[in-house]
mmCIF file of C-alpha atoms and ligand atoms in Angstrom:
data_model
loop_
_atom_site.group_PDB
_atom_site.id
_atom_site.type_symbol
_atom_site.label_atom_id
_atom_site.label_comp_id
_atom_site.label_asym_id
_atom_site.label_seq_id
_atom_site.Cartn_x
_atom_site.Cartn_y
_atom_site.Cartn_z
ATOM 1 C CA MET R 115 -24.270 -18.755 -65.038
ATOM 2 C CA THR R 116 -20.807 -18.457 -63.820
ATOM 3 C CA LYS R 117 -19.026 -15.419 -62.667
ATOM 4 C CA TYR R 118 -15.589 -15.105 -64.408
ATOM 5 C CA LYS R 119 -12.764 -13.076 -63.588
ATOM 6 C CA LEU R 120 -11.585 -11.297 -66.684
ATOM 7 C CA GLU R 121 -8.304 -9.879 -66.489
ATOM 8 C CA TYR R 122 -7.760 -7.116 -69.239
ATOM 9 C CA ILE R 123 -4.126 -6.924 -70.199
ATOM 10 C CA TRP R 124 -2.506 -4.058 -72.088
ATOM 11 C CA LEU R 125 0.625 -2.197 -72.777
ATOM 12 C CA ASP R 126 1.073 1.058 -71.597
ATOM 13 C CA GLY R 127 2.785 4.289 -73.018
ATOM 14 C CA TYR R 128 6.206 4.127 -71.385
ATOM 15 C CA THR R 129 9.270 4.349 -73.575
ATOM 16 C CA PRO R 130 11.187 2.947 -74.761
ATOM 17 C CA VAL R 131 9.872 -0.236 -73.325
ATOM 18 C CA PRO R 132 6.085 -0.500 -72.537
ATOM 19 C CA ASN R 133 5.021 -2.254 -69.257
ATOM 20 C CA LEU R 134 2.265 -4.882 -68.916
ATOM 21 C CA ARG R 135 -0.958 -3.537 -67.233
ATOM 22 C CA GLY R 136 -3.760 -5.227 -66.192
ATOM 23 C CA LYS R 137 -7.109 -5.025 -64.142
ATOM 24 C CA THR R 138 -10.179 -7.328 -63.356
ATOM 25 C CA GLN R 139 -13.664 -7.112 -64.216
ATOM 26 C CA ILE R 140 -16.354 -9.729 -63.147
ATOM 27 C CA LYS R 141 -18.923 -10.746 -65.743
ATOM 28 C CA GLU R 142 -21.366 -13.725 -65.963
ATOM 29 C CA PHE R 143 -21.333 -16.269 -68.835
ATOM 30 C CA GLU R 144 -22.825 -19.804 -69.560
ATOM 31 C CA SER R 145 -19.413 -21.081 -70.050
ATOM 32 C CA PHE R 146 -15.680 -19.845 -70.770
ATOM 33 C CA PRO R 147 -16.290 -16.541 -72.706
ATOM 34 C CA THR R 148 -15.152 -16.522 -76.470
ATOM 35 C CA LEU R 149 -13.429 -13.386 -77.923
ATOM 36 C CA GLU R 150 -16.601 -12.277 -79.427
ATOM 37 C CA GLN R 151 -18.494 -12.126 -76.062
ATOM 38 C CA LEU R 152 -15.999 -10.016 -74.265
ATOM 39 C CA PRO R 153 -16.916 -6.248 -74.194
ATOM 40 C CA LEU R 154 -14.809 -3.334 -74.919
ATOM 41 C CA TRP R 155 -13.800 -1.653 -71.602
ATOM 42 C CA GLY R 156 -11.906 1.563 -70.490
ATOM 43 C CA PHE R 157 -9.055 2.721 -68.401
ATOM 44 C CA ASP R 158 -7.678 5.974 -67.335
ATOM 45 C CA GLY R 159 -4.836 6.648 -69.846
ATOM 46 C CA SER R 160 -3.479 9.767 -67.633
ATOM 47 C CA SER R 161 -2.048 7.058 -65.351
ATOM 48 C CA THR R 162 -0.315 4.875 -68.064
ATOM 49 C CA MET R 163 1.245 7.712 -70.394
ATOM 50 C CA GLN R 164 -1.351 7.246 -72.730
ATOM 51 C CA ALA R 165 -3.498 10.303 -72.424
ATOM 52 C CA GLU R 166 -3.587 13.891 -70.709
ATOM 53 C CA GLY R 167 -5.454 14.328 -67.600
ATOM 54 C CA HIS R 168 -8.423 16.330 -68.808
ATOM 55 C CA SER R 169 -9.285 13.840 -71.410
ATOM 56 C CA SER R 170 -8.084 10.504 -70.184
ATOM 57 C CA ASP R 171 -10.295 7.752 -71.360
ATOM 58 C CA CYS R 172 -8.711 5.037 -73.545
ATOM 59 C CA VAL R 173 -10.515 1.856 -74.786
ATOM 60 C CA LEU R 174 -9.529 -1.789 -74.326
ATOM 61 C CA LYS R 175 -10.253 -3.998 -77.211
ATOM 62 C CA PRO R 176 -10.002 -7.634 -76.568
ATOM 63 C CA VAL R 177 -7.926 -9.449 -79.241
ATOM 64 C CA ALA R 178 -7.077 -13.022 -77.485
ATOM 65 C CA VAL R 179 -8.421 -14.749 -74.619
ATOM 66 C CA TYR R 180 -6.870 -17.714 -72.459
ATOM 67 C CA PRO R 181 -7.933 -19.647 -69.532
ATOM 68 C CA ASP R 182 -6.086 -18.237 -66.406
ATOM 69 C CA PRO R 183 -4.363 -21.082 -64.714
ATOM 70 C CA ALA R 184 -3.777 -19.292 -61.631
ATOM 71 C CA ARG R 185 -7.463 -18.163 -60.857
ATOM 72 C CA VAL R 186 -10.627 -20.157 -60.296
ATOM 73 C CA ASN R 187 -13.024 -19.140 -63.314
ATOM 74 C CA GLY R 188 -10.398 -16.748 -64.484
ATOM 75 C CA ALA R 189 -9.607 -15.488 -68.153
ATOM 76 C CA LEU R 190 -6.617 -13.698 -69.436
ATOM 77 C CA VAL R 191 -7.626 -11.118 -72.052
ATOM 78 C CA MET R 192 -5.024 -9.532 -74.299
ATOM 79 C CA CYS R 193 -6.111 -6.171 -75.399
ATOM 80 C CA GLU R 194 -5.196 -3.395 -77.872
ATOM 81 C CA VAL R 195 -5.404 0.165 -76.834
ATOM 82 C CA MET R 196 -7.947 2.274 -78.922
ATOM 83 C CA MET R 197 -8.886 6.036 -79.058
ATOM 84 C CA PRO R 198 -12.173 6.769 -77.245
ATOM 85 C CA ASP R 199 -14.102 6.150 -80.591
ATOM 86 C CA GLY R 200 -13.168 2.433 -80.162
ATOM 87 C CA VAL R 201 -11.743 1.983 -83.674
ATOM 88 C CA THR R 202 -8.944 4.079 -84.115
ATOM 89 C CA PRO R 203 -5.809 2.483 -82.709
ATOM 90 C CA HIS R 204 -3.855 4.566 -79.978
ATOM 91 C CA SER R 205 -0.391 5.653 -81.078
ATOM 92 C CA THR R 206 1.283 3.263 -78.510
ATOM 93 C CA ASN R 207 -0.992 0.335 -80.130
ATOM 94 C CA LYS R 208 1.934 -1.217 -82.113
ATOM 95 C CA ARG R 209 0.099 -4.668 -82.684
ATOM 96 C CA ALA R 210 -2.268 -2.585 -84.901
ATOM 97 C CA THR R 211 0.813 -1.717 -87.142
ATOM 98 C CA ILE R 212 1.168 -5.311 -88.273
ATOM 99 C CA LEU R 213 -0.369 -5.056 -91.531
ATOM 100 C CA ASP R 214 -0.298 -8.498 -93.095
ATOM 101 C CA ASP R 215 0.863 -11.566 -91.148
ATOM 102 C CA GLU R 216 -1.024 -14.158 -93.439
ATOM 103 C CA GLY R 217 1.105 -17.439 -93.720
ATOM 104 C CA ALA R 218 3.856 -15.845 -91.401
ATOM 105 C CA TRP R 219 5.286 -18.157 -88.759
ATOM 106 C CA PHE R 220 7.228 -16.827 -85.667
ATOM 107 C CA GLY R 221 9.371 -18.281 -83.042
ATOM 108 C CA PHE R 222 10.677 -16.071 -80.423
ATOM 109 C CA GLU R 223 13.366 -17.314 -78.018
ATOM 110 C CA GLN R 224 12.911 -15.143 -74.769
ATOM 111 C CA GLU R 225 16.005 -14.837 -72.516
ATOM 112 C CA TYR R 226 15.799 -13.264 -69.327
ATOM 113 C CA PHE R 227 17.510 -12.911 -65.824
ATOM 114 C CA PHE R 228 15.775 -13.759 -62.373
ATOM 115 C CA TYR R 229 16.785 -10.745 -60.044
ATOM 116 C CA LYS R 230 16.629 -10.719 -56.346
ATOM 117 C CA ASN R 231 17.849 -7.803 -54.344
ATOM 118 C CA GLY R 232 19.245 -6.071 -57.268
ATOM 119 C CA ARG R 233 21.516 -9.090 -58.235
ATOM 120 C CA PRO R 234 20.997 -11.948 -60.738
ATOM 121 C CA LEU R 235 19.434 -14.902 -58.758
ATOM 122 C CA GLY R 236 22.155 -17.195 -57.260
ATOM 123 C CA PHE R 237 24.616 -14.285 -57.318
ATOM 124 C CA PRO R 238 26.562 -13.883 -53.763
ATOM 125 C CA ALA R 239 25.908 -10.692 -52.264
ATOM 126 C CA GLU R 240 29.179 -9.489 -53.136
ATOM 127 C CA GLY R 241 31.579 -10.443 -55.954
ATOM 128 C CA TYR R 242 30.701 -12.806 -58.371
ATOM 129 C CA PRO R 243 30.035 -16.744 -58.885
ATOM 130 C CA ALA R 244 32.004 -19.063 -60.830
ATOM 131 C CA PRO R 245 32.384 -17.633 -64.424
ATOM 132 C CA GLN R 246 30.170 -18.891 -67.247
ATOM 133 C CA GLY R 247 30.950 -22.455 -68.620
ATOM 134 C CA THR R 248 28.417 -24.860 -66.848
ATOM 135 C CA TYR R 249 25.408 -22.999 -66.400
ATOM 136 C CA TYR R 250 23.974 -23.130 -70.030
ATOM 137 C CA THR R 251 21.528 -26.377 -69.882
ATOM 138 C CA GLY R 252 22.964 -27.059 -66.602
ATOM 139 C CA VAL R 253 21.780 -29.273 -63.759
ATOM 140 C CA GLY R 254 22.570 -29.338 -60.169
ATOM 141 C CA TYR R 255 22.481 -26.618 -57.229
ATOM 142 C CA SER R 256 25.643 -24.877 -57.945
ATOM 143 C CA ASN R 257 24.671 -24.397 -61.747
ATOM 144 C CA VAL R 258 21.024 -23.631 -61.412
ATOM 145 C CA GLY R 259 20.263 -22.938 -57.583
ATOM 146 C CA SER R 260 17.080 -24.074 -55.920
ATOM 147 C CA VAL R 261 14.287 -21.638 -56.619
ATOM 148 C CA ALA R 262 14.848 -21.044 -60.339
ATOM 149 C CA ARG R 263 13.843 -24.283 -61.896
ATOM 150 C CA GLN R 264 10.672 -24.589 -59.765
ATOM 151 C CA ILE R 265 9.724 -20.945 -60.943
ATOM 152 C CA VAL R 266 10.678 -22.086 -64.694
ATOM 153 C CA GLU R 267 8.456 -25.393 -64.208
ATOM 154 C CA GLU R 268 5.490 -23.807 -62.804
ATOM 155 C CA HIS R 269 5.704 -20.851 -65.486
ATOM 156 C CA LEU R 270 5.711 -23.650 -68.145
ATOM 157 C CA ASP R 271 2.901 -25.519 -66.680
ATOM 158 C CA GLN R 272 0.820 -22.173 -66.397
ATOM 159 C CA CYS R 273 1.512 -21.220 -69.960
ATOM 160 C CA LEU R 274 0.850 -24.626 -71.383
ATOM 161 C CA ALA R 275 -2.500 -24.731 -69.207
ATOM 162 C CA ALA R 276 -3.371 -21.286 -70.875
ATOM 163 C CA GLY R 277 -3.011 -22.722 -74.189
ATOM 164 C CA ILE R 278 0.315 -20.834 -74.998
ATOM 165 C CA ASN R 279 2.427 -22.456 -77.372
ATOM 166 C CA HIS R 280 5.654 -22.889 -75.598
ATOM 167 C CA GLU R 281 7.993 -25.084 -77.661
ATOM 168 C CA GLY R 282 10.901 -25.401 -74.985
ATOM 169 C CA ILE R 283 12.762 -23.883 -72.075
ATOM 170 C CA ASN R 284 16.501 -24.087 -71.076
ATOM 171 C CA ALA R 285 18.863 -22.669 -68.732
ATOM 172 C CA GLU R 286 21.101 -20.115 -70.362
ATOM 173 C CA VAL R 287 24.792 -19.033 -70.324
ATOM 174 C CA ALA R 288 24.870 -16.770 -67.327
ATOM 175 C CA LYS R 289 23.749 -17.681 -63.722
ATOM 176 C CA GLY R 290 20.213 -16.688 -63.149
ATOM 177 C CA GLN R 291 19.494 -16.560 -66.863
ATOM 178 C CA TRP R 292 16.974 -18.723 -68.418
ATOM 179 C CA GLU R 293 14.970 -18.851 -71.883
ATOM 180 C CA PHE R 294 11.829 -20.054 -73.119
ATOM 181 C CA GLN R 295 10.620 -20.425 -76.908
ATOM 182 C CA ILE R 296 7.013 -19.763 -78.135
ATOM 183 C CA PHE R 297 6.335 -20.568 -81.775
ATOM 184 C CA GLY R 298 2.975 -19.268 -83.566
ATOM 185 C CA LYS R 299 1.372 -19.597 -87.004
ATOM 186 C CA GLY R 300 0.595 -15.800 -87.312
ATOM 187 C CA SER R 301 2.682 -13.020 -86.153
ATOM 188 C CA ARG R 302 0.205 -11.507 -83.975
ATOM 189 C CA LYS R 303 -0.749 -15.059 -82.462
ATOM 190 C CA ALA R 304 3.030 -15.487 -81.351
ATOM 191 C CA ALA R 305 3.473 -11.854 -80.261
ATOM 192 C CA ASP R 306 0.294 -12.115 -78.242
ATOM 193 C CA GLU R 307 1.349 -15.212 -76.654
ATOM 194 C CA MET R 308 4.846 -13.928 -75.909
ATOM 195 C CA TRP R 309 3.436 -10.990 -73.970
ATOM 196 C CA MET R 310 1.038 -12.950 -71.937
ATOM 197 C CA ALA R 311 3.916 -15.510 -71.146
ATOM 198 C CA ARG R 312 5.862 -12.581 -69.826
ATOM 199 C CA TYR R 313 2.719 -11.359 -67.983
ATOM 200 C CA LEU R 314 2.485 -14.980 -66.212
ATOM 201 C CA LEU R 315 6.221 -15.094 -65.399
ATOM 202 C CA GLN R 316 5.889 -11.676 -63.848
ATOM 203 C CA ARG R 317 2.958 -12.535 -61.744
ATOM 204 C CA LEU R 318 4.015 -15.751 -60.774
ATOM 205 C CA CYS R 319 7.411 -14.368 -59.561
ATOM 206 C CA GLU R 320 5.729 -11.747 -57.301
ATOM 207 C CA LYS R 321 5.380 -14.577 -54.388
ATOM 208 C CA TYR R 322 8.927 -15.506 -54.589
ATOM 209 C CA GLU R 323 9.962 -11.634 -54.238
ATOM 210 C CA ILE R 324 11.879 -12.100 -57.511
ATOM 211 C CA ASP R 325 11.771 -9.768 -60.508
ATOM 212 C CA ILE R 326 12.293 -10.443 -64.137
ATOM 213 C CA GLU R 327 15.154 -8.468 -65.471
ATOM 214 C CA TYR R 328 14.748 -8.105 -69.318
ATOM 215 C CA HIS R 329 17.452 -5.510 -70.126
ATOM 216 C CA CYS R 330 19.591 -6.915 -72.776
ATOM 217 C CA LYS R 331 22.987 -6.160 -70.825
ATOM 218 C CA PRO R 332 22.163 -6.022 -67.311
ATOM 219 C CA LEU R 333 25.664 -6.740 -66.061
ATOM 220 C CA GLY R 334 27.040 -4.220 -68.470
ATOM 221 C CA ASP R 335 30.563 -4.463 -70.040
ATOM 222 C CA THR R 336 31.525 -7.765 -68.335
ATOM 223 C CA ASP R 337 32.100 -11.231 -69.285
ATOM 224 C CA TRP R 338 28.515 -12.109 -68.360
ATOM 225 C CA ASN R 339 26.281 -12.729 -71.345
ATOM 226 C CA GLY R 340 23.491 -10.430 -72.191
ATOM 227 C CA SER R 341 19.842 -11.543 -73.140
ATOM 228 C CA GLY R 342 18.230 -11.643 -76.633
ATOM 229 C CA MET R 343 15.148 -12.453 -78.318
ATOM 230 C CA HIS R 344 15.928 -14.068 -81.291
ATOM 231 C CA ALA R 345 12.985 -14.014 -84.113
ATOM 232 C CA ASN R 346 12.883 -16.952 -86.131
ATOM 233 C CA PHE R 347 10.486 -16.285 -89.189
ATOM 234 C CA SER R 348 9.268 -17.674 -92.267
ATOM 235 C CA THR R 349 6.462 -16.921 -94.688
ATOM 236 C CA GLU R 350 4.560 -19.026 -96.905
ATOM 237 C CA TYR R 351 6.803 -18.093 -99.931
ATOM 238 C CA LEU R 352 9.943 -18.735 -97.902
ATOM 239 C CA ARG R 353 8.610 -22.135 -96.968
ATOM 240 C CA THR R 354 7.428 -23.227 -100.411
ATOM 241 C CA VAL R 355 9.242 -21.551 -103.022
ATOM 242 C CA GLY R 356 12.263 -19.601 -101.683
ATOM 243 C CA GLY R 357 15.298 -19.937 -103.901
ATOM 244 C CA LYS R 358 18.846 -18.507 -103.660
ATOM 245 C CA ASP R 359 17.807 -15.252 -105.710
ATOM 246 C CA TYR R 360 14.884 -14.607 -103.570
ATOM 247 C CA PHE R 361 17.021 -15.054 -100.445
ATOM 248 C CA GLU R 362 19.669 -12.666 -101.652
ATOM 249 C CA ALA R 363 17.170 -10.245 -102.556
ATOM 250 C CA LEU R 364 15.511 -10.332 -99.096
ATOM 251 C CA MET R 365 19.181 -10.008 -97.380
ATOM 252 C CA ALA R 366 19.801 -6.948 -99.416
ATOM 253 C CA ALA R 367 16.559 -5.511 -98.362
ATOM 254 C CA PHE R 368 17.493 -6.280 -94.695
ATOM 255 C CA GLU R 369 20.808 -4.470 -94.990
ATOM 256 C CA LYS R 370 19.068 -1.603 -96.640
ATOM 257 C CA ASN R 371 16.767 -1.421 -93.705
ATOM 258 C CA LEU R 372 19.254 -1.916 -91.031
ATOM 259 C CA MET R 373 18.430 1.139 -88.880
ATOM 260 C CA ASP R 374 14.536 0.551 -89.003
ATOM 261 C CA HIS R 375 14.994 -2.878 -87.657
ATOM 262 C CA ILE R 376 17.701 -1.820 -85.075
ATOM 263 C CA ALA R 377 15.133 0.980 -83.948
ATOM 264 C CA VAL R 378 12.563 -1.427 -82.900
ATOM 265 C CA TYR R 379 14.709 -4.284 -81.668
ATOM 266 C CA GLY R 380 15.053 -3.273 -78.091
ATOM 267 C CA PRO R 381 17.051 -0.315 -76.307
ATOM 268 C CA ASP R 382 20.717 -0.390 -75.571
ATOM 269 C CA ASN R 383 21.349 -3.190 -78.032
ATOM 270 C CA ASP R 384 24.696 -1.523 -78.802
ATOM 271 C CA LYS R 385 25.733 -2.624 -75.541
ATOM 272 C CA ARG R 386 24.904 -6.041 -76.337
ATOM 273 C CA LEU R 387 25.552 -6.507 -80.267
ATOM 274 C CA THR R 388 29.219 -5.919 -79.734
ATOM 275 C CA GLY R 389 30.586 -8.832 -82.085
ATOM 276 C CA LYS R 390 31.445 -10.719 -78.679
ATOM 277 C CA HIS R 391 29.388 -13.392 -76.911
ATOM 278 C CA GLU R 392 27.734 -14.846 -80.214
ATOM 279 C CA THR R 393 26.622 -11.553 -81.559
ATOM 280 C CA ALA R 394 27.074 -9.595 -84.722
ATOM 281 C CA PRO R 395 28.103 -5.853 -84.219
ATOM 282 C CA TRP R 396 24.923 -3.704 -84.187
ATOM 283 C CA ASN R 397 25.633 -1.507 -87.181
ATOM 284 C CA LYS R 398 26.770 -4.035 -89.504
ATOM 285 C CA PHE R 399 24.441 -6.313 -91.221
ATOM 286 C CA SER R 400 25.641 -9.945 -91.918
ATOM 287 C CA TYR R 401 23.997 -13.305 -92.678
ATOM 288 C CA GLY R 402 25.737 -16.667 -92.665
ATOM 289 C CA VAL R 403 24.942 -20.382 -92.701
ATOM 290 C CA ALA R 404 24.796 -21.784 -89.120
ATOM 291 C CA ASP R 405 26.680 -18.682 -88.036
ATOM 292 C CA ARG R 406 25.832 -17.359 -84.569
ATOM 293 C CA GLY R 407 28.116 -14.430 -84.918
ATOM 294 C CA ALA R 408 25.768 -12.929 -87.841
ATOM 295 C CA SER R 409 22.767 -10.708 -87.614
ATOM 296 C CA ILE R 410 20.764 -13.544 -89.527
ATOM 297 C CA ARG R 411 21.685 -17.122 -88.986
ATOM 298 C CA VAL R 412 20.579 -19.261 -92.099
ATOM 299 C CA PRO R 413 20.138 -22.871 -90.830
ATOM 300 C CA HIS R 414 21.913 -25.620 -92.739
ATOM 301 C CA SER R 415 18.482 -26.974 -93.383
ATOM 302 C CA PHE R 416 17.336 -23.963 -95.437
ATOM 303 C CA VAL R 417 20.365 -24.038 -97.747
ATOM 304 C CA LYS R 418 20.027 -27.890 -98.177
ATOM 305 C CA ASN R 419 16.390 -27.422 -98.986
ATOM 306 C CA ASP R 420 17.013 -25.195 -101.919
ATOM 307 C CA TYR R 421 16.803 -21.938 -99.899
ATOM 308 C CA LYS R 422 13.559 -22.900 -98.462
ATOM 309 C CA GLY R 423 12.460 -22.582 -94.702
ATOM 310 C CA TYR R 424 12.939 -20.179 -91.867
ATOM 311 C CA LEU R 425 15.337 -17.678 -90.949
ATOM 312 C CA GLU R 426 16.808 -16.531 -87.601
ATOM 313 C CA ASP R 427 17.212 -12.794 -86.785
ATOM 314 C CA ARG R 428 19.475 -12.744 -83.708
ATOM 315 C CA ARG R 429 19.311 -9.007 -83.166
ATOM 316 C CA PRO R 430 15.993 -8.398 -81.250
ATOM 317 C CA ASN R 431 16.794 -8.276 -77.663
ATOM 318 C CA SER R 432 14.967 -9.562 -74.575
ATOM 319 C CA GLN R 433 13.424 -6.213 -73.978
ATOM 320 C CA GLY R 434 11.796 -5.903 -77.547
ATOM 321 C CA ASP R 435 8.256 -5.646 -78.210
ATOM 322 C CA PRO R 436 7.330 -8.537 -80.241
ATOM 323 C CA TYR R 437 4.650 -6.649 -82.077
ATOM 324 C CA GLN R 438 7.027 -4.206 -83.536
ATOM 325 C CA ILE R 439 9.806 -6.810 -84.253
ATOM 326 C CA ALA R 440 7.290 -8.756 -86.445
ATOM 327 C CA SER R 441 5.730 -5.599 -87.936
ATOM 328 C CA GLN R 442 9.368 -4.488 -89.199
ATOM 329 C CA ILE R 443 10.391 -7.845 -90.356
ATOM 330 C CA LEU R 444 7.228 -8.269 -92.400
ATOM 331 C CA LYS R 445 7.349 -4.700 -93.720
ATOM 332 C CA THR R 446 10.946 -5.694 -95.032
ATOM 333 C CA VAL R 447 9.838 -8.869 -96.339
ATOM 334 C CA ALA R 448 6.980 -7.096 -98.101
ATOM 335 C CA GLU R 449 9.594 -4.837 -100.095
ATOM 336 C CA VAL R 450 11.026 -8.024 -101.728
ATOM 337 C CA PRO R 451 8.966 -8.978 -105.007
ATOM 338 C CA THR R 452 8.071 -12.751 -105.113
ATOM 339 C CA SER R 453 9.001 -14.390 -108.540
HETATM 340 P P1 ADP X 695 18.586 -22.019 -81.088
HETATM 341 O O1 ADP X 695 18.915 -21.699 -79.517
HETATM 342 O O2 ADP X 695 19.483 -22.998 -81.447
HETATM 343 O O3 ADP X 695 18.697 -20.767 -81.737
HETATM 344 P P2 ADP X 695 15.729 -22.720 -80.442
HETATM 345 O O4 ADP X 695 15.334 -24.051 -80.525
HETATM 346 O O5 ADP X 695 15.807 -22.091 -78.948
HETATM 347 O O6 ADP X 695 17.071 -22.615 -81.233
HETATM 348 O O7 ADP X 695 14.845 -21.804 -81.358
HETATM 349 C C1 ADP X 695 14.401 -22.174 -82.480
HETATM 350 C C2 ADP X 695 12.951 -21.498 -82.896
HETATM 351 O O8 ADP X 695 12.607 -21.630 -84.291
HETATM 352 C C3 ADP X 695 11.841 -22.093 -82.171
HETATM 353 O O9 ADP X 695 11.271 -21.006 -81.419
HETATM 354 C C4 ADP X 695 10.889 -22.730 -83.226
HETATM 355 O O10 ADP X 695 9.443 -22.497 -82.952
HETATM 356 C C5 ADP X 695 11.351 -21.807 -84.284
HETATM 357 N N1 ADP X 695 11.035 -22.337 -85.942
HETATM 358 C C6 ADP X 695 11.184 -23.497 -86.153
HETATM 359 N N2 ADP X 695 10.747 -23.628 -87.533
HETATM 360 C C7 ADP X 695 10.192 -22.532 -87.792
HETATM 361 C C8 ADP X 695 9.549 -22.075 -89.090
HETATM 362 N N3 ADP X 695 9.232 -22.601 -90.213
HETATM 363 N N4 ADP X 695 9.164 -20.623 -88.959
HETATM 364 C C9 ADP X 695 9.305 -19.731 -88.099
HETATM 365 N N5 ADP X 695 9.961 -20.315 -86.679
HETATM 366 C C10 ADP X 695 10.259 -21.549 -86.725
HETATM 367 MN MN1 MN X 696 -11.884 3.545 -60.191
HETATM 368 MN MN1 MN X 697 17.383 -20.821 -78.165
HETATM 369 MN MN1 MN X 698 19.544 -18.474 -75.982
HETATM 370 MN MN1 MN X 699 18.478 -18.864 -81.212
#
């Protein structure tokens, strides 16, 4: 038997953006534990905005397990928060609101800033570095600094070792800003992996004394880009049947549900979706072929392929909860009759 360090990880009850929480329990297993072998566990919900003090027990229900690349005999255990009965989802448990993700594929593009001493990494203590231009996909010290790429590479290696399905990484438009992409067949799978990748990034950065700034417009109303988390999505029907009529009906449903989508696409999105910096205004739905200034970008390949394939919703922001984003997209998709 081997003693495993099981890091149970969950989302707390803070609004509008939940925080990642985690605690360790040690359990013996013959070999790396399967999900079925992992027991329910509990925590004090009064310390996480998930319960009142007098009746504060919440239940952690494991829903995904990954090898922990940074710990000897470690496992990362993604959990849903349940009521004390162990079967009723807690009101903060948004993963449980994803009703049906059969056949749904999601690709999330997470943008974020590294922050040190309250400034983006690589910014001088006062004033600003050279304006945006050569940072995006850039190379060299003056473009990406010296520490950022080291962290990004370490994070990528950790995620791959944990079995997270990264599809790529790149330096972004602003100095100190980066992106990684995660793709999953099943929205829960993609969203679980996104939260786990965020966890690994934040934990890795502790030793560098660097924070991750997920806010969508950390530099306010300046010429510095904000951060998004574009959600690329497809369903079985979109990939195999599609068609112009279906596509137009789908876009009409997205337009009708504009406010429901914006409500879960991350806080302060009105500061980011201004119509500038490759964004569409937050309060007006639009779509366009290869149009990075539209709410939904329709890839060339989609049109060429008789309106089959995937679509990119460019509105979700870097602070958004991928569970809520996927849940709302699939809810709108489900409103549109297929054939
Ligand atoms: P860009 O920066 O040009 O928008 P990226 O390469 O960063 O493009 O992101 C594109 C994303 O689209 C990737 O995360 C990829 O996994 C995702 N994607 C590709 N095909 C599909 C599909 N059929 N369904 C859902 N997502 C997809
Ligand atoms: Mn205790
Ligand atoms: Mn991208
Ligand atoms: Mn990007
Ligand atoms: Mn994109």
